[in-house]
Short mmCIF file of C-alpha atoms in Angstrom, two decimals:
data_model
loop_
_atom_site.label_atom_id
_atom_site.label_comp_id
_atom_site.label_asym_id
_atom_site.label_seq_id
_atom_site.Cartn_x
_atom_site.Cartn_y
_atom_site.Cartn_z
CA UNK A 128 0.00 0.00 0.00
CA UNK A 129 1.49 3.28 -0.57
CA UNK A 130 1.87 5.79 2.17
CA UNK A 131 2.20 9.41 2.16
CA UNK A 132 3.22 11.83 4.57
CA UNK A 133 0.81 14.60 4.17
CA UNK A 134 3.40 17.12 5.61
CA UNK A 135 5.08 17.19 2.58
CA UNK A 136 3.29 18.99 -0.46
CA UNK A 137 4.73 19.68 -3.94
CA UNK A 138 7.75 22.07 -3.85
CA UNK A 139 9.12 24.27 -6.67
CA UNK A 140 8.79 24.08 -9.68
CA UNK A 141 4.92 23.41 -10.46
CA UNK A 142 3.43 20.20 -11.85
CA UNK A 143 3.98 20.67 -15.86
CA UNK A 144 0.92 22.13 -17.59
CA UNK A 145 -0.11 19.82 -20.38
CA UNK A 146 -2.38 21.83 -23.60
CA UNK A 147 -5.34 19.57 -21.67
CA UNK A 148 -7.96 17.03 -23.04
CA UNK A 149 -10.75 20.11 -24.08
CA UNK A 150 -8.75 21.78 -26.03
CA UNK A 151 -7.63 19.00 -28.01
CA UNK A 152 -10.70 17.45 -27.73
CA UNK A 153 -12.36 20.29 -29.22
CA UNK A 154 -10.09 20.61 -32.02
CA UNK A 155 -10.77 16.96 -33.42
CA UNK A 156 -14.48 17.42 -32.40
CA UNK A 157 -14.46 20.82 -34.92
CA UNK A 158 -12.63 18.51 -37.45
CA UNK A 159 -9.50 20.45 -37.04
CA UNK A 160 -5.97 18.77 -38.18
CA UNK A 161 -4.09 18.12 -35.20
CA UNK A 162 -0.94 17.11 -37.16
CA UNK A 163 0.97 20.17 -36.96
CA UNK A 164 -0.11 20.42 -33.01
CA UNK A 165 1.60 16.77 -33.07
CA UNK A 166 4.45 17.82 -35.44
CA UNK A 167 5.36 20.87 -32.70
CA UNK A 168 5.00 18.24 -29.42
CA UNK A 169 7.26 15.80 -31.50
CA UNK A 170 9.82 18.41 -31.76
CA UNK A 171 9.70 19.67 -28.14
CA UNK A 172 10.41 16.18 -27.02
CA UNK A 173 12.99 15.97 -29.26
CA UNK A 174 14.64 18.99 -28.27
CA UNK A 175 13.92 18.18 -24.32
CA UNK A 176 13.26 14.35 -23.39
CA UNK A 177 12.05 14.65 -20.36
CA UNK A 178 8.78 17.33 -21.41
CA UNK A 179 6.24 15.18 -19.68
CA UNK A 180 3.45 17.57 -20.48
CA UNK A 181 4.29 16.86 -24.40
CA UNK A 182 4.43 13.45 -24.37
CA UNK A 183 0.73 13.26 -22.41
CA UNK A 184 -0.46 15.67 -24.70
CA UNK A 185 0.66 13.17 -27.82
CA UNK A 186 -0.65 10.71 -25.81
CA UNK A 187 -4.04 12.13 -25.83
CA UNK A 188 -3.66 13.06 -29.62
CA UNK A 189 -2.62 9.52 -30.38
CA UNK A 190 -6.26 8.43 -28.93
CA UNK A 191 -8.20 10.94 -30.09
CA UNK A 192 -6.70 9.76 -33.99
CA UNK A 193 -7.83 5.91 -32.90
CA UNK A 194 -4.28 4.59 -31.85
CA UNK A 195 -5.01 3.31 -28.33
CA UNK A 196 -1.51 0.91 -28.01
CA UNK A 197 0.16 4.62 -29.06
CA UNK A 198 -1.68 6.35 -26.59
CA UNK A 199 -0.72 3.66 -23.60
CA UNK A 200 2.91 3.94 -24.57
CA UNK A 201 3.05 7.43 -24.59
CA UNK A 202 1.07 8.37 -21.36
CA UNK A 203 3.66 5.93 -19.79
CA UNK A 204 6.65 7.67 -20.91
CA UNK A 205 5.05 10.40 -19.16
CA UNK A 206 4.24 8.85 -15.93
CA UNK A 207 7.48 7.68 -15.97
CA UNK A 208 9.02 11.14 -16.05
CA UNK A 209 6.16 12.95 -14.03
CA UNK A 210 3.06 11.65 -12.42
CA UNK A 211 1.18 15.35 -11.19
CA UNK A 212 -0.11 17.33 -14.24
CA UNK A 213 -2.04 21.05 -13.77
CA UNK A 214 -4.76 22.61 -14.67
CA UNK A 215 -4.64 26.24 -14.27
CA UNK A 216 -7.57 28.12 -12.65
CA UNK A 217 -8.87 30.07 -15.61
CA UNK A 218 -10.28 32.65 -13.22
CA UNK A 219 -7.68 34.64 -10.55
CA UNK A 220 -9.35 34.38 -7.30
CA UNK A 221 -7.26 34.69 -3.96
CA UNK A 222 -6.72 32.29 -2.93
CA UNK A 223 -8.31 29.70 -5.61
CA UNK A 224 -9.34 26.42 -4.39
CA UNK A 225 -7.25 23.72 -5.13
CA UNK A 226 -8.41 20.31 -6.40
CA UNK A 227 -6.40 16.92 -6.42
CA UNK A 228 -7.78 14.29 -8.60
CA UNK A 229 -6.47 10.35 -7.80
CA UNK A 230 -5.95 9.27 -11.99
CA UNK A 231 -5.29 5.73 -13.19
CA UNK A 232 -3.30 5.37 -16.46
CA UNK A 233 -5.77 4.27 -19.15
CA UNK A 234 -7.66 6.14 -22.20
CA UNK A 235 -10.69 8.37 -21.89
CA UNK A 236 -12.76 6.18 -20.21
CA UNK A 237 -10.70 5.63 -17.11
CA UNK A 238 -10.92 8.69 -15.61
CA UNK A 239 -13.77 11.33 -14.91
CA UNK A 240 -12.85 13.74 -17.26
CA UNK A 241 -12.81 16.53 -14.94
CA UNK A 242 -10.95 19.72 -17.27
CA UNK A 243 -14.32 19.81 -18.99
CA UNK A 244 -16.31 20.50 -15.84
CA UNK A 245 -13.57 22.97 -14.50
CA UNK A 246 -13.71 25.46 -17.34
CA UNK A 247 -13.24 28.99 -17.14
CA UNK A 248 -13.44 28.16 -13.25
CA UNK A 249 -11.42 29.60 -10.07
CA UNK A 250 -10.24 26.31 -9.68
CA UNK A 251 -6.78 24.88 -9.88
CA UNK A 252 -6.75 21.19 -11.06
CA UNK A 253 -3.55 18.87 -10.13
CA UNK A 254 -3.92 15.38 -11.54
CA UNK A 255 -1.79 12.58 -9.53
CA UNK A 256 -1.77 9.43 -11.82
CA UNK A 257 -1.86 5.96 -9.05
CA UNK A 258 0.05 3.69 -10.75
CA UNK A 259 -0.03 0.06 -8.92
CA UNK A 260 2.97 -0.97 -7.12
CA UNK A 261 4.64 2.37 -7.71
CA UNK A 262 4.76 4.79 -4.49
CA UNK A 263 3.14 8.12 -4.46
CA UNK A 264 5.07 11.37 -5.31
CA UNK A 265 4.27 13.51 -2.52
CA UNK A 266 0.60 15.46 -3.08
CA UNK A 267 0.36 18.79 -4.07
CA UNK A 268 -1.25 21.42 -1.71
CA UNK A 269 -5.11 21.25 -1.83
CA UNK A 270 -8.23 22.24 -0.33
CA UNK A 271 -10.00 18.71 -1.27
CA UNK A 272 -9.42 15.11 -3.18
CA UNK A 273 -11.85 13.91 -5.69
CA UNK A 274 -11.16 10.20 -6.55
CA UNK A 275 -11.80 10.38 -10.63
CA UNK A 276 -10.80 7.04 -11.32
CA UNK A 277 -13.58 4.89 -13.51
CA UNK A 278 -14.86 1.34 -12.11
CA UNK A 279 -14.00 -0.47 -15.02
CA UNK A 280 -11.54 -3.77 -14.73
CA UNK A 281 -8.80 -2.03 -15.97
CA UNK A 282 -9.12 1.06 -13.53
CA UNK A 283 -9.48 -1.57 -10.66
CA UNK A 284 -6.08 -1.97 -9.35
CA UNK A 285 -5.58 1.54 -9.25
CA UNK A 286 -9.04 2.12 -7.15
CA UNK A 287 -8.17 -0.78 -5.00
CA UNK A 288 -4.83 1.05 -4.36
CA UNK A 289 -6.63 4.59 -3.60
CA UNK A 290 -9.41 2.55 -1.74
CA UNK A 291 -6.47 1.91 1.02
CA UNK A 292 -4.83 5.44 0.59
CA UNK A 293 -7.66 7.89 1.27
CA UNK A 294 -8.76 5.87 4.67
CA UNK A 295 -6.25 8.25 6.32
CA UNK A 296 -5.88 11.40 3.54
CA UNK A 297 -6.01 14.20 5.77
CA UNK A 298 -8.34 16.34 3.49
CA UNK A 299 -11.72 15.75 2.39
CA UNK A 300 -12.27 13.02 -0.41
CA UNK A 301 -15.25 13.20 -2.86
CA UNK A 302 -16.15 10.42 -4.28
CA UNK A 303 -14.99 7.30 -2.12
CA UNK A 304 -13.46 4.48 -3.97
CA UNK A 305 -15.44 1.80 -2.59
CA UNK A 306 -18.66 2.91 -4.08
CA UNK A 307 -16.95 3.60 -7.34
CA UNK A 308 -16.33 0.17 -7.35
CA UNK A 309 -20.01 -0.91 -7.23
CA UNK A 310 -20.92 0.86 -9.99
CA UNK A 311 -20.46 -2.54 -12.55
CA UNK A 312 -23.28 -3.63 -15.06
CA UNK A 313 -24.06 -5.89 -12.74
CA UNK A 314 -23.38 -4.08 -9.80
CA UNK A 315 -25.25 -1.29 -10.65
CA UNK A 316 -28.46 -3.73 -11.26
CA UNK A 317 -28.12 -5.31 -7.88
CA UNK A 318 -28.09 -1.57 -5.96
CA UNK A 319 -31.09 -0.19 -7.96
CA UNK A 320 -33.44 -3.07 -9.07
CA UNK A 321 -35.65 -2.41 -5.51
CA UNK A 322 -35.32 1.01 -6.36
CA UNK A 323 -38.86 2.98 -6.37
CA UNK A 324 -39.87 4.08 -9.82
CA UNK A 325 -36.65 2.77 -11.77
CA UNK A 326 -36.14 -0.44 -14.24
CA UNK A 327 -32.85 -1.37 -14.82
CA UNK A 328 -32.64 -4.48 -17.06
CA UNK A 329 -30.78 -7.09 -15.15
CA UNK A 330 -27.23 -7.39 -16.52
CA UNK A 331 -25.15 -10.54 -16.20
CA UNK A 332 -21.78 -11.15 -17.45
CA UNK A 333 -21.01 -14.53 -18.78
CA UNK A 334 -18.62 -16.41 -20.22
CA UNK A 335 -17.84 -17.32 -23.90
CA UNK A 336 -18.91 -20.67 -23.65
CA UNK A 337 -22.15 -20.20 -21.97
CA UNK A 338 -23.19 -17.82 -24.83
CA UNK A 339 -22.33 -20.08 -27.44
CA UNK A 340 -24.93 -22.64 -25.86
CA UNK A 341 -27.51 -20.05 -26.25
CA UNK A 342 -26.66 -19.40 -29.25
CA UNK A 343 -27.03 -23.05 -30.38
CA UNK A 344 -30.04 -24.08 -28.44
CA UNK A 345 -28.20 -26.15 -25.42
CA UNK A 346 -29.21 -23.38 -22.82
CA UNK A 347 -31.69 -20.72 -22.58
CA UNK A 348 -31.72 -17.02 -21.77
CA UNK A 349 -34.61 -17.50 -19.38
CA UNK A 350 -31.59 -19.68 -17.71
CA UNK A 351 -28.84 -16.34 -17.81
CA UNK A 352 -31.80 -13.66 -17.20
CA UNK A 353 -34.07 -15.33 -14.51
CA UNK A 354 -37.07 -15.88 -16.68
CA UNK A 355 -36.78 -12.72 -19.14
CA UNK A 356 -36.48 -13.95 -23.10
CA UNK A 357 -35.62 -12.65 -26.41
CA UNK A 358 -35.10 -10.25 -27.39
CA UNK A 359 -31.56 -9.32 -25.18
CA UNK A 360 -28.72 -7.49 -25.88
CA UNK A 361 -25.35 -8.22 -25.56
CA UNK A 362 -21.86 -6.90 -25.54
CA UNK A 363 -18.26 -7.69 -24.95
CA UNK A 364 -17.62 -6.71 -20.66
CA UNK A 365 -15.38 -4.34 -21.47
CA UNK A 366 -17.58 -2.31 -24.16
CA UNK A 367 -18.35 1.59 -23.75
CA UNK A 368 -19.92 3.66 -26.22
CA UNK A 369 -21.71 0.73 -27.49
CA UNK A 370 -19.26 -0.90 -29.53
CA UNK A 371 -20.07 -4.25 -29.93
CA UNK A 372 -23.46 -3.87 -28.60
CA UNK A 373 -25.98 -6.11 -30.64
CA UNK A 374 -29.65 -6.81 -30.07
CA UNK A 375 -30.60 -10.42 -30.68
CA UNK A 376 -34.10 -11.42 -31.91
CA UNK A 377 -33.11 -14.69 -30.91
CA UNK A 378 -30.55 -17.30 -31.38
CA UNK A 379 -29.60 -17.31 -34.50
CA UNK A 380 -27.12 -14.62 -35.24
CA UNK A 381 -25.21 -15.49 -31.95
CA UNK A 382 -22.77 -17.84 -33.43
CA UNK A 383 -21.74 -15.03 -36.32
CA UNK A 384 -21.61 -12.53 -33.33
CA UNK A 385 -18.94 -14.90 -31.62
CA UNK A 386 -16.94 -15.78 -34.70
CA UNK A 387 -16.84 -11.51 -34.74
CA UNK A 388 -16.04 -10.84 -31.11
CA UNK A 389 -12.97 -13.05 -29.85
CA UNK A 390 -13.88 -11.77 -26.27
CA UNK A 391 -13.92 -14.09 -23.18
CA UNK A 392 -16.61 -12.61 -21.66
CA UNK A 393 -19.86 -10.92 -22.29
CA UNK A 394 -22.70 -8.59 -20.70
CA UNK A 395 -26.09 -9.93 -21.05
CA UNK A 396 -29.31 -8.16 -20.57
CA UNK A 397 -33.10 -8.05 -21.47
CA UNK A 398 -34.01 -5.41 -24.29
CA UNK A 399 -36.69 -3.03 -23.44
CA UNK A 400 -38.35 -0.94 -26.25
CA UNK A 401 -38.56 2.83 -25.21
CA UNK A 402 -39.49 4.12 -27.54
CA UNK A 403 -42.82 6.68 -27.93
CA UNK A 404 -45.49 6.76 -29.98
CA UNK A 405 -43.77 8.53 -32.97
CA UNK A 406 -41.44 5.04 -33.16
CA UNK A 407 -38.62 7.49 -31.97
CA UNK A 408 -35.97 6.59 -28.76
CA UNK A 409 -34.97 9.69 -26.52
CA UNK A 410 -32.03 8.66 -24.43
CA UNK A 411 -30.62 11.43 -21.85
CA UNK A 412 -27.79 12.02 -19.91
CA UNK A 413 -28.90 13.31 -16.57
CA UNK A 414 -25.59 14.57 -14.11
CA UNK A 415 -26.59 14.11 -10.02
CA UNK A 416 -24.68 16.67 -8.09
CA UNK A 417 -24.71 16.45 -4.12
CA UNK A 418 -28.00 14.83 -5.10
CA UNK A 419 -29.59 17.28 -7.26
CA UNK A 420 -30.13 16.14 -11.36
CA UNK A 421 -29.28 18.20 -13.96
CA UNK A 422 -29.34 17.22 -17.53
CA UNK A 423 -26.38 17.12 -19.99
CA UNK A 424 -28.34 16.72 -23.12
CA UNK A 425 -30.90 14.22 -24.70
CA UNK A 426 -30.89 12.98 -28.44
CA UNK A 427 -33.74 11.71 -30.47
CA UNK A 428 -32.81 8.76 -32.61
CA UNK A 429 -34.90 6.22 -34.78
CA UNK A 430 -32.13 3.56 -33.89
CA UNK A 431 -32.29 1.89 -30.03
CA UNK A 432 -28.49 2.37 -29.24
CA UNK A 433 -28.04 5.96 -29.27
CA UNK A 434 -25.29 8.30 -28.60
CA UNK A 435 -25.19 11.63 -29.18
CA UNK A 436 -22.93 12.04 -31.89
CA UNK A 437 -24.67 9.15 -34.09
CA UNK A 438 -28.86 10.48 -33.50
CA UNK A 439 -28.10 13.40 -36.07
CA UNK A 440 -28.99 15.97 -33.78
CA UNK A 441 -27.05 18.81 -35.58
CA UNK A 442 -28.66 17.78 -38.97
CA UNK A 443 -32.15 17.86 -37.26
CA UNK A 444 -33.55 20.88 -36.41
CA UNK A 445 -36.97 19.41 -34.95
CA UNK A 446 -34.67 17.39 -32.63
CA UNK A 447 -32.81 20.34 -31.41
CA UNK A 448 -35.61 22.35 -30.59
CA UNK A 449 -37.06 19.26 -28.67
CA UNK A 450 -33.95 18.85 -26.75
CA UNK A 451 -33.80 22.44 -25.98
CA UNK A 452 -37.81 22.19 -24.53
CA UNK A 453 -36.32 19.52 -22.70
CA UNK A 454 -33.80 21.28 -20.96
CA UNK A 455 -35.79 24.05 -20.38
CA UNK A 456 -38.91 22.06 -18.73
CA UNK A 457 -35.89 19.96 -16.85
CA UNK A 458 -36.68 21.38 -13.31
CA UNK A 459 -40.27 21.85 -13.38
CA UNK A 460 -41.39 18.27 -15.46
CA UNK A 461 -38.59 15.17 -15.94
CA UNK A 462 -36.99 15.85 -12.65
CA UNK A 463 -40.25 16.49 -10.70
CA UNK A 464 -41.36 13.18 -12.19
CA UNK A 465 -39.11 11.36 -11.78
CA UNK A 466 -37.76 12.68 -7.72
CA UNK A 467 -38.20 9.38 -6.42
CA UNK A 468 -35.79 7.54 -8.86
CA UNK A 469 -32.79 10.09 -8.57
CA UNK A 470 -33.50 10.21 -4.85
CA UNK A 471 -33.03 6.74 -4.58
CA UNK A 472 -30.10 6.75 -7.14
CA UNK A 473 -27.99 9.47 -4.92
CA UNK A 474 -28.82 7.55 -1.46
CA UNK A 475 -27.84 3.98 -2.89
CA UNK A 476 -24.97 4.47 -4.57
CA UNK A 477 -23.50 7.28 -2.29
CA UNK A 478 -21.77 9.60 -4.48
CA UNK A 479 -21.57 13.18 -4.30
CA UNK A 480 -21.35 13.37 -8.35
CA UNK A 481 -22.50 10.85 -10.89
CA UNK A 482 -23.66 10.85 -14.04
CA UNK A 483 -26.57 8.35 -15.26
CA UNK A 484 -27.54 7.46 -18.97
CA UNK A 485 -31.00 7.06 -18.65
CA UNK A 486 -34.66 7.13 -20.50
CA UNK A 487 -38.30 6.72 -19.79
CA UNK A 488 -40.29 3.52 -20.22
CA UNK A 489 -43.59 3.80 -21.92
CA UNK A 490 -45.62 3.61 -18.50
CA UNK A 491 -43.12 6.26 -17.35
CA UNK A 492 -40.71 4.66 -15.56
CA UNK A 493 -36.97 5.73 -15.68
CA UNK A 494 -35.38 3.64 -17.50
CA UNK A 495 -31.36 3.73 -16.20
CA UNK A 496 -28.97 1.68 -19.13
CA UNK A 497 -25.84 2.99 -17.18
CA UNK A 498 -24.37 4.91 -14.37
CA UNK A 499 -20.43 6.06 -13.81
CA UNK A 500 -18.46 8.36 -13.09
CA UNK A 501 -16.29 8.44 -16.38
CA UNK A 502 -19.26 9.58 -18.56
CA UNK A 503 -17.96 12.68 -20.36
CA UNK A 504 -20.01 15.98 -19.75
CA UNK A 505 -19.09 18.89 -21.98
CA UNK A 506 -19.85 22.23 -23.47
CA UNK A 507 -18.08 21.32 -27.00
CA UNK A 508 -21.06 21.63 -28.92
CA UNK A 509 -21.65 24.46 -31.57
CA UNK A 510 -23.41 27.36 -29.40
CA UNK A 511 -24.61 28.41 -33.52
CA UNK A 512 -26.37 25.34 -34.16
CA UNK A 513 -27.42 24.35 -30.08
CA UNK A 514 -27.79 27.90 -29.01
CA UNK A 515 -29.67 26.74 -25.54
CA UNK A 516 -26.56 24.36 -24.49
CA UNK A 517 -23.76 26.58 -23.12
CA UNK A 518 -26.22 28.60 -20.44
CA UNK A 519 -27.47 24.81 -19.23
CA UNK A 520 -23.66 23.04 -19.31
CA UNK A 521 -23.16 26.43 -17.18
CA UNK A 522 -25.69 25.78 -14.67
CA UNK A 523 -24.19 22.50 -14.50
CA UNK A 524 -20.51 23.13 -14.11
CA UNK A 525 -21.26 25.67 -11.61
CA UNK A 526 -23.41 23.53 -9.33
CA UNK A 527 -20.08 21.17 -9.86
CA UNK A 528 -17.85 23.62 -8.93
CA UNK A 529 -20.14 24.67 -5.83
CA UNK A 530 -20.03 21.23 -4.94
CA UNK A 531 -16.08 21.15 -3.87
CA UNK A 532 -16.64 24.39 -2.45
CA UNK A 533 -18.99 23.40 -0.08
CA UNK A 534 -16.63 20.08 0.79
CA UNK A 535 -13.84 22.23 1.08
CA UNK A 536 -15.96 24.93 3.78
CA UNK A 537 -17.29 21.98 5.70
CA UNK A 538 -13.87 20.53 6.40
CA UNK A 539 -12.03 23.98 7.16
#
C-alpha cells in the first residue's frame, strides 16, 4: 500500500501544464488537423526528453486519432518522467481552491474527465496518476481530493490502491473508492433493481462458452436472465460507447456474433423498447450533483443504441428544438417526475457526483442503461447550431464547482 506523509506537499517548480484534453478534444471534435499540433510536441520532445506535459499531450492526440496501443505507450513515458499534471484556474481568485484528482493510467474512459467540468473556473486542477505498485510522489497542496478514477476492470487496481490510501488522507475526499467500485453492469443492477420508480434491465456477465450454448439451443436465456427472453442485448464486458453492442431477436445470429467478437466474456441483458409513440428513442444524460439532477443533453434517434454524436442531432432541427424544450422544462417536469428515482439513485450508490444514462419507459418509468463516473459531460457543442446548451452546461458546471466548495468549507 502506498503511504504518504501529508506534511510534505509539492515544492518548486509546479506540476507541468499539459495543452489539456478540451482543447484537443475540441479541435478533433471541430474537425481540425491536429498534425501540426503533433508535429510541434514531437519536436519539443525531441529537443527536451524529459517534457512530460508533451508526451501526455501526444498521448491524448494519439487516442483521439484511434491509436489506443500509441496512446498507452506514450502516457507511460510520461508517468514515468512525471506523475502530477495542472490545470490552471482560468479565473484569478485569492486564494483559488485547489483540487487533487487520484488518476489511473488508461484512455478516456478511465478517468472522470474533470478539465471539462472545470472550465473557465477559479479552480486549480492537479492530476496525480496511481500507478499500482509504484509509491506516491508527494501530493500537491489542496483544499480537497476527488477520486476520478472509472470502475471499469482495468481502472481496478488503481481504485483498490486509492481505496487503502484515502482511509487516512487528511483532506476531504469526494467520491470514495469503494462505491466507485459498485458501480459494474451488474453491480449497478443489484443496488437499484428495488429502487422505487426505476427499471434497470438485469445485466449478467457470462462467459464465452455459456453464450455459445444459447446461441445453439443447449441453454436458454430464461436460464442467464431469470425468466426474461428474447429479445436481449449483448456486448463484450469491457464495451463503452456501445461498440459491440448487438440486439438479438433470438438465437440465431449469436454464433456469427462470436466468430466476430474473440472476447472471453460478455454482458447480457433483457431489451426493453422505449421508444414513444412517434417510433422514436430519446435517451438522456442526466448529471446528479450532491443529489440534485441536472441534464447534460438528450438525443432523439430512430435507432435503439443511441449516442449523441450518431442520433443526427445537428442535422435535425426538430430534434434540437425538442432537446432544448427539454432542458428548459428539466426542473419543473422530468426531474419532478421522476424525484423518487434520482432520490433513490444518490442515497444507494452514495456519491456526491455521478452521471446516469437514462430514458423513460412507456408507462413512465426511468429507464437507467448505465451509471459512472467516467461519462464525459461537456460544453463542446456548436453554441450556432445548439444555441440553448452553453447557459445549461453552465448551470451544471457551476453547481459542480459549488459542490467542492462546499466540501472544502465543511472541512475547514
Amino acid at each position: 500500500m502506498n503511504s504518504i506523509n501529508m506534511n510534505q506537499f509539492f515544492p518548486n517548480p509546479p506540476p507541468p501544464i499539459p495543452i489539456g484534453l478540451p482543447a484537443l478534444c475540441k479541435m478533433a471534435f471541430d474537425g481540425l488537423d491536429l498534425a501540426p499540433v503533433w508535429n510541434d510536441l514531437v519536436l519539443r520532445v525531441q529537443a527536451q526528453p524529459d517534457d512530460a506535459a508533451a508526451l501526455l499531450d501526444l498521448s491524448t492526440i494519439a487516442q483521439l486519432q484511434g491509436r489506443p496501443q500509441d496512446r498507452l505507450e506514450l502516457q507511460s513515458a510520461a508517468l514515468n518522467l512525471q506523475r502530477i499534471y495542472r490545470r490552471p484556474a482560468a479565473v484569478d481568485t485569492e486564494p483559488p481552491l485547489k483540487l487533487l484528482a487520484f488518476m489511473a493510467p488508461g484512455d478516456f474512459m478511465a478517468n472522470t474527465p474533470l478539465e471539462f467540468m472545470l472550465e473557465g473556473s477559479s479552480i486549480v486542477l492537479d492530476m496525480m496518476y496511481v500507478v499500482p505498485g509504484s509509491p506516491l510522489p508527494p501530493p500537491p497542496e489542496h483544499d480537497v481530493a476527488l477520486v476520478a478514477i472509472d470502475g471499469s476492470d482495468a481502472a481496478a487496481p488503481a481504485l483498490r490502491e486509492v481505496t487503502q490510501i484515502v482511509k487516512s488522507w487528511a483532506r476531504p475526499v469526494v467520491n470514495a473508492p469503494e462505491r466507485i467500485a459498485r458501480l459494474t453492469r451488474a453491480g449497478t443492477w443489484d443496488l437499484l433493481k428495488s429502487a422505487p420508480g426505476i427499471v434497470m434491465p438485469m445485466n449478467v456477465r457470462i462467459d464465452r462458452a455459456t453464450l455459445a450454448k444459447i446461441g445453439a439451443g443447449e441453454d436458454t436465456v430464461e436460464s442467464v436472465l431469470n425468466g426474461s427472453g428474447f429479445p436481449i442485448i449483448a456486448r463484450p464486458f469491457w464495451s463503452q460507447a456501445g461498440i459491440g453492442l448487438v440486439k438479438f431477436e433470438d438465437a440465431s445470429a449469436i454464433d456469427a456474433y462470436l466468430r466476430e467478437w474473440k472476447d472471453e466474456e460478455f454482458y447480457v441483458a433483457p431489451f426493453v423498447d422505449y421508444s414513444k409513440n412517434d417510433g422514436l428513442f430519446r435517451k438522456c444524460r442526466i448529471v446528479l450533483i450532491d443529489g440534485r439532477p441536472y441534464v447534460a443533453h438528450m438525443a432523439v434517434s430512430q435507432h435503439w443504441m443511441i449516442h449523441y454524436l450518431n442520433a443526427n442531432m445537428t442535422g435535425d432541427a426538430a430534434r434540437r428544438a425538442e432537446e432544448a424544450r427539454f432542458m428548459a422544462d428539466f426542473d419543473d417536469d422530468f426531474a419532478v417526475r421522476h424525484a423518487a428515482a434520482f432520490e433513490a439513485i444518490a442515497e444507494r450508490t452514495g456519491l456526491d457526483y455521478l452521471p446516469i444514462d437514462c430514458a423513460e419507459t412507456r408507462d413512465g418509468k426511468l429507464l437507467v442503461f448505465e451509471v459512472g463516473t467516467a461519462m464525459i459531460v461537456h460544453s463542446m457543442d456548436s453554441p450556432d447550431l445548439f444555441p440553448y446548451k452553453p447557459p445549461q452546461m453552465e448551470k451544471v458546471f457551476k453547481a459542480f464547482q459549488s459542490m467542492l466548495h462546499r466540501v472544502a468549507r465543511a472541512a475547514s
